[in-house]
mmCIF file of C-alpha atoms in Angstrom:
data_model
loop_
_atom_site.group_PDB
_atom_site.id
_atom_site.type_symbol
_atom_site.label_atom_id
_atom_site.label_comp_id
_atom_site.label_asym_id
_atom_site.label_seq_id
_atom_site.Cartn_x
_atom_site.Cartn_y
_atom_site.Cartn_z
ATOM 1 C CA UNK A 1 61.982 56.396 4.555
ATOM 2 C CA UNK A 2 58.694 55.300 4.033
ATOM 3 C CA UNK A 3 57.954 51.768 5.170
ATOM 4 C CA UNK A 4 57.950 48.901 2.372
ATOM 5 C CA UNK A 5 56.687 45.345 2.243
ATOM 6 C CA UNK A 6 59.918 44.208 2.641
ATOM 7 C CA UNK A 7 60.874 44.953 6.086
ATOM 8 C CA UNK A 8 64.551 45.363 5.479
ATOM 9 C CA UNK A 9 66.362 48.359 3.659
ATOM 10 C CA UNK A 10 69.036 46.672 2.459
ATOM 11 C CA UNK A 11 66.785 43.929 1.024
ATOM 12 C CA UNK A 12 65.727 46.540 -1.484
ATOM 13 C CA UNK A 13 68.682 48.169 -1.935
ATOM 14 C CA UNK A 14 70.345 44.726 -2.870
ATOM 15 C CA UNK A 15 67.474 43.877 -5.318
ATOM 16 C CA UNK A 16 67.765 47.644 -7.361
ATOM 17 C CA UNK A 17 71.917 46.877 -7.327
ATOM 18 C CA UNK A 18 72.586 50.178 -6.943
ATOM 19 C CA UNK A 19 76.255 49.717 -8.483
ATOM 20 C CA UNK A 20 78.203 52.790 -8.193
ATOM 21 C CA UNK A 21 81.602 52.875 -9.739
ATOM 22 C CA UNK A 22 84.802 55.107 -8.690
ATOM 23 C CA UNK A 23 84.363 56.843 -12.128
ATOM 24 C CA UNK A 24 81.008 58.119 -11.515
ATOM 25 C CA UNK A 25 82.210 60.292 -8.520
ATOM 26 C CA UNK A 26 84.334 62.595 -10.324
ATOM 27 C CA UNK A 27 86.970 64.262 -8.624
ATOM 28 C CA UNK A 28 86.251 64.157 -5.088
ATOM 29 C CA UNK A 29 88.802 63.960 -2.173
ATOM 30 C CA UNK A 30 90.236 60.343 -1.726
ATOM 31 C CA UNK A 31 92.029 58.519 0.541
ATOM 32 C CA UNK A 32 95.569 57.517 -0.369
ATOM 33 C CA UNK A 33 96.135 55.178 -3.082
ATOM 34 C CA UNK A 34 99.056 53.638 -1.249
ATOM 35 C CA UNK A 35 96.436 53.172 2.130
ATOM 36 C CA UNK A 36 95.579 49.365 1.778
ATOM 37 C CA UNK A 37 93.729 49.400 5.624
ATOM 38 C CA UNK A 38 90.189 50.720 6.023
ATOM 39 C CA UNK A 39 90.212 53.353 8.778
ATOM 40 C CA UNK A 40 88.498 53.227 11.768
ATOM 41 C CA UNK A 41 85.488 55.312 12.301
ATOM 42 C CA UNK A 42 85.805 55.805 15.609
ATOM 43 C CA UNK A 43 89.687 57.291 15.200
ATOM 44 C CA UNK A 44 88.296 59.201 12.301
ATOM 45 C CA UNK A 45 88.591 62.894 12.259
ATOM 46 C CA UNK A 46 86.093 64.749 9.822
ATOM 47 C CA UNK A 47 87.743 67.484 7.431
ATOM 48 C CA UNK A 48 84.378 69.242 6.612
ATOM 49 C CA UNK A 49 81.612 68.566 9.036
ATOM 50 C CA UNK A 50 81.562 70.333 12.753
ATOM 51 C CA UNK A 51 81.273 67.513 15.867
ATOM 52 C CA UNK A 52 77.513 68.607 15.963
ATOM 53 C CA UNK A 53 77.027 67.548 11.976
ATOM 54 C CA UNK A 54 79.071 65.019 12.694
ATOM 55 C CA UNK A 55 76.713 63.279 15.394
ATOM 56 C CA UNK A 56 73.648 64.053 12.470
ATOM 57 C CA UNK A 57 75.403 62.707 10.063
ATOM 58 C CA UNK A 58 76.428 58.861 11.758
ATOM 59 C CA UNK A 59 72.887 59.085 13.055
ATOM 60 C CA UNK A 60 71.142 59.831 9.832
ATOM 61 C CA UNK A 61 73.375 57.095 7.767
ATOM 62 C CA UNK A 62 72.741 54.509 10.460
ATOM 63 C CA UNK A 63 68.943 54.945 10.258
ATOM 64 C CA UNK A 64 69.297 54.552 6.003
ATOM 65 C CA UNK A 65 71.421 51.550 5.980
ATOM 66 C CA UNK A 66 71.057 50.034 9.378
ATOM 67 C CA UNK A 67 72.952 46.197 10.056
ATOM 68 C CA UNK A 68 71.108 42.674 9.451
ATOM 69 C CA UNK A 69 71.547 39.340 8.493
ATOM 70 C CA UNK A 70 71.883 40.578 4.791
ATOM 71 C CA UNK A 71 75.128 43.096 5.260
ATOM 72 C CA UNK A 72 77.128 46.166 7.094
ATOM 73 C CA UNK A 73 75.366 48.802 7.912
ATOM 74 C CA UNK A 74 76.497 52.188 6.518
ATOM 75 C CA UNK A 75 78.219 53.033 9.670
ATOM 76 C CA UNK A 76 80.329 49.524 9.729
ATOM 77 C CA UNK A 77 81.269 50.421 5.988
ATOM 78 C CA UNK A 78 82.418 53.724 6.675
ATOM 79 C CA UNK A 79 79.913 55.781 5.077
ATOM 80 C CA UNK A 80 80.124 58.791 6.921
ATOM 81 C CA UNK A 81 84.020 58.827 5.995
ATOM 82 C CA UNK A 82 82.800 58.688 2.091
ATOM 83 C CA UNK A 83 80.287 61.858 2.811
ATOM 84 C CA UNK A 84 82.751 64.118 4.791
ATOM 85 C CA UNK A 85 85.409 63.186 1.959
ATOM 86 C CA UNK A 86 83.057 63.997 -0.396
ATOM 87 C CA UNK A 87 82.055 67.485 0.923
ATOM 88 C CA UNK A 88 85.372 68.779 0.320
ATOM 89 C CA UNK A 89 85.830 67.838 -2.983
ATOM 90 C CA UNK A 90 84.230 68.528 -6.649
ATOM 91 C CA UNK A 91 80.785 67.236 -5.611
ATOM 92 C CA UNK A 92 80.564 69.073 -2.420
ATOM 93 C CA UNK A 93 81.339 72.571 -4.190
ATOM 94 C CA UNK A 94 79.425 72.458 -7.058
ATOM 95 C CA UNK A 95 82.905 72.521 -9.104
ATOM 96 C CA UNK A 96 81.407 71.321 -12.405
ATOM 97 C CA UNK A 97 78.186 72.390 -11.903
ATOM 98 C CA UNK A 98 75.835 75.202 -13.781
ATOM 99 C CA UNK A 99 74.817 77.208 -10.695
ATOM 100 C CA UNK A 100 73.466 80.968 -11.703
ATOM 101 C CA UNK A 101 69.931 81.226 -11.990
ATOM 102 C CA UNK A 102 67.387 81.276 -12.083
ATOM 103 C CA UNK A 103 66.308 78.934 -10.360
ATOM 104 C CA UNK A 104 62.795 77.534 -10.624
ATOM 105 C CA UNK A 105 60.270 75.168 -9.544
ATOM 106 C CA UNK A 106 60.777 72.306 -12.130
ATOM 107 C CA UNK A 107 60.814 68.684 -12.659
ATOM 108 C CA UNK A 108 64.005 67.005 -12.113
ATOM 109 C CA UNK A 109 64.606 66.636 -15.904
ATOM 110 C CA UNK A 110 65.248 69.906 -15.819
ATOM 111 C CA UNK A 111 68.242 69.923 -13.647
ATOM 112 C CA UNK A 112 69.481 70.947 -10.126
ATOM 113 C CA UNK A 113 67.306 74.289 -8.865
ATOM 114 C CA UNK A 114 69.258 75.833 -6.414
ATOM 115 C CA UNK A 115 71.741 78.564 -5.373
ATOM 116 C CA UNK A 116 73.402 76.293 -2.625
ATOM 117 C CA UNK A 117 76.210 73.750 -3.423
ATOM 118 C CA UNK A 118 75.725 70.114 -1.919
ATOM 119 C CA UNK A 119 78.177 71.139 1.091
ATOM 120 C CA UNK A 120 76.373 74.408 1.776
ATOM 121 C CA UNK A 121 72.893 72.296 1.152
ATOM 122 C CA UNK A 122 73.914 69.800 4.073
ATOM 123 C CA UNK A 123 75.567 72.682 6.308
ATOM 124 C CA UNK A 124 72.311 74.546 5.900
ATOM 125 C CA UNK A 125 69.967 71.138 6.499
ATOM 126 C CA UNK A 126 71.965 70.246 9.051
ATOM 127 C CA UNK A 127 71.138 73.170 11.453
ATOM 128 C CA UNK A 128 67.816 73.266 10.423
ATOM 129 C CA UNK A 129 66.778 69.705 11.009
ATOM 130 C CA UNK A 130 68.306 69.844 14.570
ATOM 131 C CA UNK A 131 67.024 73.466 15.340
ATOM 132 C CA UNK A 132 63.361 71.929 14.512
ATOM 133 C CA UNK A 133 64.355 68.720 16.583
ATOM 134 C CA UNK A 134 65.211 70.429 19.604
ATOM 135 C CA UNK A 135 62.193 72.638 19.449
ATOM 136 C CA UNK A 136 59.906 69.522 19.043
ATOM 137 C CA UNK A 137 61.797 67.270 21.234
ATOM 138 C CA UNK A 138 64.547 69.245 23.107
ATOM 139 C CA UNK A 139 66.899 66.821 21.493
ATOM 140 C CA UNK A 140 69.266 66.994 18.862
ATOM 141 C CA UNK A 141 68.523 64.393 15.794
ATOM 142 C CA UNK A 142 71.293 62.050 16.955
ATOM 143 C CA UNK A 143 70.000 62.528 20.629
ATOM 144 C CA UNK A 144 66.182 60.982 19.169
ATOM 145 C CA UNK A 145 65.120 57.334 19.485
ATOM 146 C CA UNK A 146 65.418 55.008 16.039
ATOM 147 C CA UNK A 147 61.505 56.050 15.348
ATOM 148 C CA UNK A 148 61.597 59.466 15.974
ATOM 149 C CA UNK A 149 64.817 59.572 13.740
ATOM 150 C CA UNK A 150 62.849 57.544 11.288
ATOM 151 C CA UNK A 151 60.044 59.978 11.109
ATOM 152 C CA UNK A 152 62.166 62.824 10.985
ATOM 153 C CA UNK A 153 64.069 61.621 8.205
ATOM 154 C CA UNK A 154 60.794 60.362 6.255
ATOM 155 C CA UNK A 155 59.317 64.125 6.765
ATOM 156 C CA UNK A 156 62.384 65.338 5.192
ATOM 157 C CA UNK A 157 62.104 62.860 2.565
ATOM 158 C CA UNK A 158 58.262 63.922 1.945
ATOM 159 C CA UNK A 159 59.422 67.702 2.119
ATOM 160 C CA UNK A 160 56.788 68.215 5.151
ATOM 161 C CA UNK A 161 59.272 70.241 6.932
ATOM 162 C CA UNK A 162 59.796 73.843 5.528
ATOM 163 C CA UNK A 163 63.262 75.443 6.214
ATOM 164 C CA UNK A 164 64.230 79.325 5.766
ATOM 165 C CA UNK A 165 67.032 79.116 3.435
ATOM 166 C CA UNK A 166 67.358 75.605 2.017
ATOM 167 C CA UNK A 167 65.043 73.211 0.808
ATOM 168 C CA UNK A 168 64.007 70.029 3.172
ATOM 169 C CA UNK A 169 64.207 67.502 -0.164
ATOM 170 C CA UNK A 170 67.157 68.539 -1.850
ATOM 171 C CA UNK A 171 68.764 68.040 1.571
ATOM 172 C CA UNK A 172 67.499 64.101 1.950
ATOM 173 C CA UNK A 173 67.808 63.528 -1.593
ATOM 174 C CA UNK A 174 71.620 64.250 -0.810
ATOM 175 C CA UNK A 175 72.293 62.711 2.127
ATOM 176 C CA UNK A 176 70.297 59.433 0.308
ATOM 177 C CA UNK A 177 72.084 59.424 -2.410
ATOM 178 C CA UNK A 178 75.676 59.957 -0.945
ATOM 179 C CA UNK A 179 74.638 57.281 1.483
ATOM 180 C CA UNK A 180 74.117 54.679 -0.949
ATOM 181 C CA UNK A 181 77.198 55.986 -2.834
ATOM 182 C CA UNK A 182 79.674 55.630 -0.230
ATOM 183 C CA UNK A 183 78.049 52.036 0.755
ATOM 184 C CA UNK A 184 78.971 50.499 -2.876
ATOM 185 C CA UNK A 185 81.606 53.234 -3.779
ATOM 186 C CA UNK A 186 85.274 51.736 -4.479
ATOM 187 C CA UNK A 187 87.142 51.895 -0.638
ATOM 188 C CA UNK A 188 89.334 54.205 -2.472
ATOM 189 C CA UNK A 189 86.292 57.069 -1.458
ATOM 190 C CA UNK A 190 86.614 56.682 2.100
ATOM 191 C CA UNK A 191 83.561 54.029 2.333
ATOM 192 C CA UNK A 192 82.660 50.071 1.367
ATOM 193 C CA UNK A 193 84.754 49.231 4.254
ATOM 194 C CA UNK A 194 86.427 46.014 3.277
ATOM 195 C CA UNK A 195 84.181 45.862 0.246
ATOM 196 C CA UNK A 196 81.750 44.004 2.402
ATOM 197 C CA UNK A 197 78.859 45.300 0.539
ATOM 198 C CA UNK A 198 80.476 44.276 -2.967
ATOM 199 C CA UNK A 199 80.966 40.737 -1.301
ATOM 200 C CA UNK A 200 77.038 40.991 0.145
ATOM 201 C CA UNK A 201 75.998 41.901 -3.625
ATOM 202 C CA UNK A 202 78.664 39.526 -5.467
ATOM 203 C CA UNK A 203 79.730 42.663 -7.320
ATOM 204 C CA UNK A 204 83.576 41.388 -8.619
ATOM 205 C CA UNK A 205 84.732 44.989 -8.465
ATOM 206 C CA UNK A 206 87.667 46.306 -10.641
ATOM 207 C CA UNK A 207 88.780 42.989 -11.961
ATOM 208 C CA UNK A 208 90.315 43.198 -15.165
ATOM 209 C CA UNK A 209 87.850 40.708 -16.900
ATOM 210 C CA UNK A 210 84.727 38.200 -15.495
ATOM 211 C CA UNK A 211 83.209 38.178 -19.064
ATOM 212 C CA UNK A 212 82.396 34.654 -18.693
ATOM 213 C CA UNK A 213 79.950 35.308 -15.586
ATOM 214 C CA UNK A 214 78.185 38.249 -16.877
ATOM 215 C CA UNK A 215 75.608 35.592 -18.653
ATOM 216 C CA UNK A 216 75.396 33.065 -15.567
ATOM 217 C CA UNK A 217 72.223 34.561 -13.684
ATOM 218 C CA UNK A 218 71.709 33.695 -10.351
ATOM 219 C CA UNK A 219 75.154 31.929 -10.070
ATOM 220 C CA UNK A 220 77.405 33.220 -7.138
ATOM 221 C CA UNK A 221 80.581 34.787 -8.286
ATOM 222 C CA UNK A 222 83.261 32.742 -6.043
ATOM 223 C CA UNK A 223 86.210 34.813 -6.353
ATOM 224 C CA UNK A 224 85.427 37.903 -4.346
ATOM 225 C CA UNK A 225 86.245 41.584 -5.530
ATOM 226 C CA UNK A 226 89.359 43.609 -6.182
ATOM 227 C CA UNK A 227 89.753 47.187 -5.012
ATOM 228 C CA UNK A 228 90.905 49.683 -7.358
ATOM 229 C CA UNK A 229 94.261 49.722 -4.781
ATOM 230 C CA UNK A 230 94.550 45.919 -5.784
ATOM 231 C CA UNK A 231 93.375 44.925 -2.317
ATOM 232 C CA UNK A 232 91.308 41.460 -2.351
ATOM 233 C CA UNK A 233 87.702 41.320 -0.444
#
């Protein structure tokens, strides 16, 4: 959330090429493999988040990836649906993580250092952030203006807010990681609606072969992406 010389968060994302494949997400909850139509975010009923938590996720995702002339916003790409489904799956429950102590202040290369699963981190992190917002602004995070929301997200990122029972930085790191994943993962996981983010960066998706294009730098891929369901973008 820190300001960058480039004023578009998405342009930075496009340059970084965060390619999140379906296989990197493990066995998280997915949409029905037979469903071809992307769900409507307005009609979606969260399976994990409470209404208050859902309002936070919607607002935070909108600030992390807002819409511009480069591509869709996180909300337009159904990223919150992806995050909600992941909280119900193996990722949210840290099913295949080593979760025994001791937990130390250690560099990132030594692994995740917290007794909280991602789902628990979200739940505690949202409550703590909303409590801070209500104490400071007399409003929840979702009710703040965009500038205030950006300020709060930056404070979380920098670990400037100290909460009881949850790390602000761990919370923000999960939120940013999952927002990026939901934006670029295969639509079967709930996000990347209509494969618009893939179209934005020219990613072919689950095509069987596109080797002839690998060495063609700065050449736009003309055929459009294909999802794991076989849907064409």
